[in-house]
């Protein structure tokens, strides 16, 4: 079935470092791809999305490009801040499994800690 | 900005007891979802609800689970006879239409003793 694989955490970086969190997916067809973020004590918030190949989603300095050839959607940020410390989830909407209803399939999440 | 709200934030229940988790989706949203996250594991889809009926459900959503939208504002998840392995964080989500993203609540942490 459809699935999402993220790099294992935790990831610890110094402020202003470059961030990459890898995400690859397995899906039939062309799923929509998402990054969600969960700050401590809060729910899941949509960070960015891409709905077709070569689309680039961006928000708050984060970017991810939908790469069909490598089935990837890696999250990047050029200069992280302490306030970016959170858990990041890669997800897709499976077009086979209730795609019309928009059910999300998530990766395991990657915890990011940014030190001052 | 409108939010999805979930209550309680933490629920502790004895094994075998029934539990009801409550969610108030954003008021004009039409699609509703429950997900769960066992500690250290993935966020997993449980069920979606549209037009007053279940539209999709996962293998996890067996006969001990049920959902209701009793009054046009609340969206509840009931677990009839809880098991230890039901301990998890349960997230409710809603969205307005199929091309809009899902909005999530802060979750209910369910602990089964």
mmCIF file of C-alpha atoms in Angstrom:
data_model
loop_
_atom_site.group_PDB
_atom_site.id
_atom_site.type_symbol
_atom_site.label_atom_id
_atom_site.label_comp_id
_atom_site.label_asym_id
_atom_site.label_seq_id
_atom_site.Cartn_x
_atom_site.Cartn_y
_atom_site.Cartn_z
ATOM 1 C CA UNK A 1 0.000 0.000 0.000
ATOM 2 C CA UNK A 2 0.893 3.656 -0.057
ATOM 3 C CA UNK A 3 3.458 4.787 2.507
ATOM 4 C CA UNK A 4 5.757 7.598 3.585
ATOM 5 C CA UNK A 5 9.289 7.186 4.919
ATOM 6 C CA UNK A 6 11.088 9.958 6.768
ATOM 7 C CA UNK A 7 14.605 10.183 8.067
ATOM 8 C CA UNK A 8 14.943 9.124 11.663
ATOM 9 C CA UNK A 9 15.395 11.791 14.287
ATOM 10 C CA UNK A 10 16.087 13.497 16.457
ATOM 11 C CA UNK A 11 17.936 16.133 14.491
ATOM 12 C CA UNK A 12 19.883 18.693 16.507
ATOM 13 C CA UNK A 13 21.210 21.828 14.829
ATOM 14 C CA UNK A 14 22.692 25.135 15.830
ATOM 15 C CA UNK A 15 20.808 28.321 15.032
ATOM 16 C CA UNK A 16 21.308 29.503 11.415
ATOM 17 C CA UNK A 17 22.338 26.038 10.238
ATOM 18 C CA UNK A 18 20.929 24.511 7.058
ATOM 19 C CA UNK A 19 18.177 21.960 7.501
ATOM 20 C CA UNK A 20 17.228 18.986 5.358
ATOM 21 C CA UNK A 21 14.683 16.398 6.427
ATOM 22 C CA UNK A 22 14.383 13.611 3.894
ATOM 23 C CA UNK A 23 11.029 12.193 2.880
ATOM 24 C CA UNK A 24 10.297 9.552 0.261
ATOM 25 C CA UNK A 25 7.003 8.005 -0.617
ATOM 26 C CA UNK A 26 5.486 4.961 -2.240
ATOM 27 C CA UNK A 27 2.176 5.477 -3.984
ATOM 28 C CA UNK A 28 0.217 4.459 -7.018
ATOM 29 C CA UNK A 29 -0.552 7.418 -9.194
ATOM 30 C CA UNK A 30 0.254 10.992 -8.273
ATOM 31 C CA UNK A 31 -0.486 11.795 -4.658
ATOM 32 C CA UNK A 32 -0.601 15.258 -3.144
ATOM 33 C CA UNK A 33 2.275 15.759 -0.687
ATOM 34 C CA UNK A 34 2.380 17.711 2.545
ATOM 35 C CA UNK A 35 4.593 18.716 5.425
ATOM 36 C CA UNK A 36 2.911 19.189 8.788
ATOM 37 C CA UNK A 37 4.589 20.611 11.891
ATOM 38 C CA UNK A 38 3.757 19.935 15.528
ATOM 39 C CA UNK A 39 5.114 22.439 18.042
ATOM 40 C CA UNK A 40 5.406 21.278 21.659
ATOM 41 C CA UNK A 41 2.007 20.862 23.253
ATOM 42 C CA UNK A 42 0.115 21.757 20.080
ATOM 43 C CA UNK A 43 -1.689 19.972 17.254
ATOM 44 C CA UNK A 44 -0.601 19.351 13.691
ATOM 45 C CA UNK A 45 -0.341 22.426 11.464
ATOM 46 C CA UNK A 46 0.026 22.404 7.725
ATOM 47 C CA UNK A 47 3.438 23.819 6.832
ATOM 48 C CA UNK A 48 3.416 23.459 3.051
ATOM 49 C CA UNK A 49 2.074 21.318 0.247
ATOM 50 C CA UNK A 50 2.572 20.358 -3.380
ATOM 51 C CA UNK A 51 -0.050 18.774 -5.564
ATOM 52 C CA UNK A 52 1.850 17.813 -8.707
ATOM 53 C CA UNK A 53 5.294 16.905 -9.945
ATOM 54 C CA UNK A 54 7.910 19.693 -9.854
ATOM 55 C CA UNK A 55 5.695 21.879 -7.674
ATOM 56 C CA UNK A 56 7.572 23.649 -4.894
ATOM 57 C CA UNK A 57 5.740 24.296 -1.655
ATOM 58 C CA UNK A 58 7.084 27.036 0.588
ATOM 59 C CA UNK A 59 6.182 28.719 3.857
ATOM 60 C CA UNK A 60 8.050 30.454 6.701
ATOM 61 C CA UNK A 61 11.390 29.932 4.915
ATOM 62 C CA UNK A 62 10.798 26.196 4.480
ATOM 63 C CA UNK A 63 10.685 24.642 1.022
ATOM 64 C CA UNK A 64 10.028 21.236 -0.487
ATOM 65 C CA UNK A 65 9.912 20.167 -4.132
ATOM 66 C CA UNK A 66 7.754 17.318 -5.425
ATOM 67 C CA UNK A 67 10.203 15.024 -7.253
ATOM 68 C CA UNK A 68 8.359 12.299 -9.124
ATOM 69 C CA UNK A 69 11.526 10.715 -10.528
ATOM 70 C CA UNK A 70 12.942 10.095 -7.058
ATOM 71 C CA UNK A 71 9.546 9.883 -5.268
ATOM 72 C CA UNK A 72 10.807 12.431 -2.769
ATOM 73 C CA UNK A 73 9.611 15.565 -1.006
ATOM 74 C CA UNK A 74 12.552 16.670 1.128
ATOM 75 C CA UNK A 75 12.050 19.590 3.499
ATOM 76 C CA UNK A 76 14.721 22.304 3.534
ATOM 77 C CA UNK A 77 15.390 25.582 5.279
ATOM 78 C CA UNK A 78 18.447 27.726 4.750
ATOM 79 C CA UNK A 79 18.781 29.098 8.281
ATOM 80 C CA UNK A 80 16.908 27.540 11.176
ATOM 81 C CA UNK A 81 15.847 29.362 14.313
ATOM 82 C CA UNK A 82 15.250 28.147 17.859
ATOM 83 C CA UNK A 83 11.539 28.687 17.242
ATOM 84 C CA UNK A 84 11.638 26.020 14.501
ATOM 85 C CA UNK A 85 12.118 23.317 17.139
ATOM 86 C CA UNK A 86 9.214 20.932 16.582
ATOM 87 C CA UNK A 87 8.279 17.573 15.105
ATOM 88 C CA UNK A 88 7.906 17.557 11.318
ATOM 89 C CA UNK A 89 5.661 15.082 9.522
ATOM 90 C CA UNK A 90 5.693 14.272 5.841
ATOM 91 C CA UNK A 91 2.331 13.059 4.516
ATOM 92 C CA UNK A 92 0.446 12.219 1.368
ATOM 93 C CA UNK A 93 -3.119 11.856 0.291
ATOM 94 C CA UNK A 94 -3.433 8.451 -1.228
ATOM 95 C CA UNK A 95 -5.328 8.466 -4.486
ATOM 96 C CA UNK A 96 -6.091 4.788 -4.028
ATOM 97 C CA UNK A 97 -7.115 4.756 -0.400
ATOM 98 C CA UNK A 98 -10.044 7.093 -0.132
ATOM 99 C CA UNK A 99 -8.310 9.721 -2.205
ATOM 100 C CA UNK A 100 -11.567 11.466 -2.837
ATOM 101 C CA UNK A 101 -12.011 11.917 0.907
ATOM 102 C CA UNK A 102 -8.504 13.198 1.460
ATOM 103 C CA UNK A 103 -7.290 10.733 4.063
ATOM 104 C CA UNK A 104 -3.687 11.456 4.986
ATOM 105 C CA UNK A 105 -0.912 8.885 5.269
ATOM 106 C CA UNK A 106 1.874 10.140 7.525
ATOM 107 C CA UNK A 107 5.529 9.404 8.052
ATOM 108 C CA UNK A 108 6.780 8.715 11.583
ATOM 109 C CA UNK A 109 7.843 12.303 12.166
ATOM 110 C CA UNK A 110 11.255 13.851 12.685
ATOM 111 C CA UNK A 111 12.001 15.793 15.836
ATOM 112 C CA UNK A 112 14.100 18.901 15.255
ATOM 113 C CA UNK A 113 15.876 20.684 18.098
ATOM 114 C CA UNK A 114 17.618 23.974 17.348
ATOM 115 C CA UNK A 115 20.164 25.228 19.891
ATOM 116 C CA UNK A 116 21.015 28.922 20.265
ATOM 117 C CA UNK B 1 -8.492 32.141 12.979
ATOM 118 C CA UNK B 2 -11.062 29.355 13.563
ATOM 119 C CA UNK B 3 -9.712 26.249 15.234
ATOM 120 C CA UNK B 4 -10.585 22.610 15.709
ATOM 121 C CA UNK B 5 -10.987 22.019 19.435
ATOM 122 C CA UNK B 6 -10.704 18.693 21.221
ATOM 123 C CA UNK B 7 -11.691 17.723 24.731
ATOM 124 C CA UNK B 8 -10.423 16.491 27.049
ATOM 125 C CA UNK B 9 -6.729 17.073 26.515
ATOM 126 C CA UNK B 10 -5.926 13.983 28.587
ATOM 127 C CA UNK B 11 -8.232 11.064 29.391
ATOM 128 C CA UNK B 12 -7.322 8.240 31.763
ATOM 129 C CA UNK B 13 -9.607 5.197 31.651
ATOM 130 C CA UNK B 14 -9.638 1.685 33.049
ATOM 131 C CA UNK B 15 -9.301 -1.144 30.550
ATOM 132 C CA UNK B 16 -12.693 -2.408 29.409
ATOM 133 C CA UNK B 17 -14.430 0.918 29.997
ATOM 134 C CA UNK B 18 -16.063 2.993 27.308
ATOM 135 C CA UNK B 19 -14.558 6.338 26.399
ATOM 136 C CA UNK B 20 -15.837 9.210 24.258
ATOM 137 C CA UNK B 21 -13.444 11.706 22.732
ATOM 138 C CA UNK B 22 -14.960 14.989 21.653
ATOM 139 C CA UNK B 23 -14.129 17.329 18.828
ATOM 140 C CA UNK B 24 -15.644 20.561 17.591
ATOM 141 C CA UNK B 25 -14.614 21.007 13.955
ATOM 142 C CA UNK B 26 -14.454 24.388 12.266
ATOM 143 C CA UNK B 27 -18.034 25.458 11.776
ATOM 144 C CA UNK B 28 -18.359 25.532 7.981
ATOM 145 C CA UNK B 29 -16.277 22.429 7.353
ATOM 146 C CA UNK B 30 -17.858 19.406 5.723
ATOM 147 C CA UNK B 31 -15.267 16.616 6.003
ATOM 148 C CA UNK B 32 -14.214 15.212 9.364
ATOM 149 C CA UNK B 33 -11.460 12.808 10.370
ATOM 150 C CA UNK B 34 -9.976 10.944 13.292
ATOM 151 C CA UNK B 35 -6.341 9.907 13.435
ATOM 152 C CA UNK B 36 -4.289 8.371 16.195
ATOM 153 C CA UNK B 37 -0.620 8.299 17.113
ATOM 154 C CA UNK B 38 0.720 5.601 19.392
ATOM 155 C CA UNK B 39 3.750 6.940 21.286
ATOM 156 C CA UNK B 40 6.810 6.886 19.055
ATOM 157 C CA UNK B 41 4.901 5.682 16.012
ATOM 158 C CA UNK B 42 3.225 7.130 12.946
ATOM 159 C CA UNK B 43 0.076 9.197 12.847
ATOM 160 C CA UNK B 44 -2.478 6.704 11.488
ATOM 161 C CA UNK B 45 -5.772 7.349 9.755
ATOM 162 C CA UNK B 46 -8.825 5.907 11.527
ATOM 163 C CA UNK B 47 -11.954 7.198 9.839
ATOM 164 C CA UNK B 48 -13.405 9.924 7.653
ATOM 165 C CA UNK B 49 -16.952 11.252 7.846
ATOM 166 C CA UNK B 50 -18.931 13.213 5.300
ATOM 167 C CA UNK B 51 -22.593 13.954 4.773
ATOM 168 C CA UNK B 52 -23.511 12.340 8.093
ATOM 169 C CA UNK B 53 -21.953 8.996 7.371
ATOM 170 C CA UNK B 54 -18.618 7.225 7.425
ATOM 171 C CA UNK B 55 -16.948 7.568 4.040
ATOM 172 C CA UNK B 56 -13.750 5.636 4.686
ATOM 173 C CA UNK B 57 -12.266 3.673 7.560
ATOM 174 C CA UNK B 58 -8.985 1.899 8.158
ATOM 175 C CA UNK B 59 -8.304 -1.610 9.434
ATOM 176 C CA UNK B 60 -7.758 -0.127 12.875
ATOM 177 C CA UNK B 61 -11.344 1.138 13.008
ATOM 178 C CA UNK B 62 -12.999 -2.126 14.047
ATOM 179 C CA UNK B 63 -16.327 -2.788 15.738
ATOM 180 C CA UNK B 64 -15.242 -1.309 19.041
ATOM 181 C CA UNK B 65 -14.979 2.142 17.432
ATOM 182 C CA UNK B 66 -17.822 4.398 16.349
ATOM 183 C CA UNK B 67 -18.230 8.035 15.359
ATOM 184 C CA UNK B 68 -21.125 10.422 15.594
ATOM 185 C CA UNK B 69 -22.017 13.953 14.727
ATOM 186 C CA UNK B 70 -24.882 14.252 17.173
ATOM 187 C CA UNK B 71 -25.805 17.907 16.951
ATOM 188 C CA UNK B 72 -24.244 19.540 13.903
ATOM 189 C CA UNK B 73 -21.267 20.906 15.815
ATOM 190 C CA UNK B 74 -19.648 18.061 17.767
ATOM 191 C CA UNK B 75 -17.880 15.091 16.217
ATOM 192 C CA UNK B 76 -17.226 12.257 18.641
ATOM 193 C CA UNK B 77 -15.151 9.099 18.650
ATOM 194 C CA UNK B 78 -16.378 6.321 20.954
ATOM 195 C CA UNK B 79 -14.320 3.327 21.973
ATOM 196 C CA UNK B 80 -16.675 0.766 23.522
ATOM 197 C CA UNK B 81 -14.394 -1.528 25.480
ATOM 198 C CA UNK B 82 -10.940 -0.047 25.724
ATOM 199 C CA UNK B 83 -7.780 -2.121 25.525
ATOM 200 C CA UNK B 84 -4.274 -1.286 26.681
ATOM 201 C CA UNK B 85 -3.192 -0.894 23.073
ATOM 202 C CA UNK B 86 -5.730 1.890 22.548
ATOM 203 C CA UNK B 87 -3.437 4.190 24.526
ATOM 204 C CA UNK B 88 -2.440 6.884 22.063
ATOM 205 C CA UNK B 89 -2.854 10.496 21.059
ATOM 206 C CA UNK B 90 -6.075 10.926 19.086
ATOM 207 C CA UNK B 91 -6.331 13.791 16.606
ATOM 208 C CA UNK B 92 -9.479 15.184 15.067
ATOM 209 C CA UNK B 93 -9.300 17.080 11.778
ATOM 210 C CA UNK B 94 -11.716 18.838 9.463
ATOM 211 C CA UNK B 95 -11.740 20.586 6.128
ATOM 212 C CA UNK B 96 -14.158 22.511 3.996
ATOM 213 C CA UNK B 97 -13.722 20.844 0.627
ATOM 214 C CA UNK B 98 -11.624 18.301 -1.204
ATOM 215 C CA UNK B 99 -9.072 20.851 -2.415
ATOM 216 C CA UNK B 100 -8.516 22.453 0.983
ATOM 217 C CA UNK B 101 -6.026 21.243 3.601
ATOM 218 C CA UNK B 102 -7.089 19.549 6.802
ATOM 219 C CA UNK B 103 -7.058 21.525 10.046
ATOM 220 C CA UNK B 104 -6.089 19.536 13.120
ATOM 221 C CA UNK B 105 -6.979 19.850 16.778
ATOM 222 C CA UNK B 106 -4.376 19.670 19.540
ATOM 223 C CA UNK B 107 -5.262 16.052 20.265
ATOM 224 C CA UNK B 108 -6.525 14.018 23.212
ATOM 225 C CA UNK B 109 -4.003 11.842 24.996
ATOM 226 C CA UNK B 110 -5.805 8.619 25.960
ATOM 227 C CA UNK B 111 -4.190 6.470 28.643
ATOM 228 C CA UNK B 112 -5.655 3.037 29.333
ATOM 229 C CA UNK B 113 -4.732 1.488 32.684
#
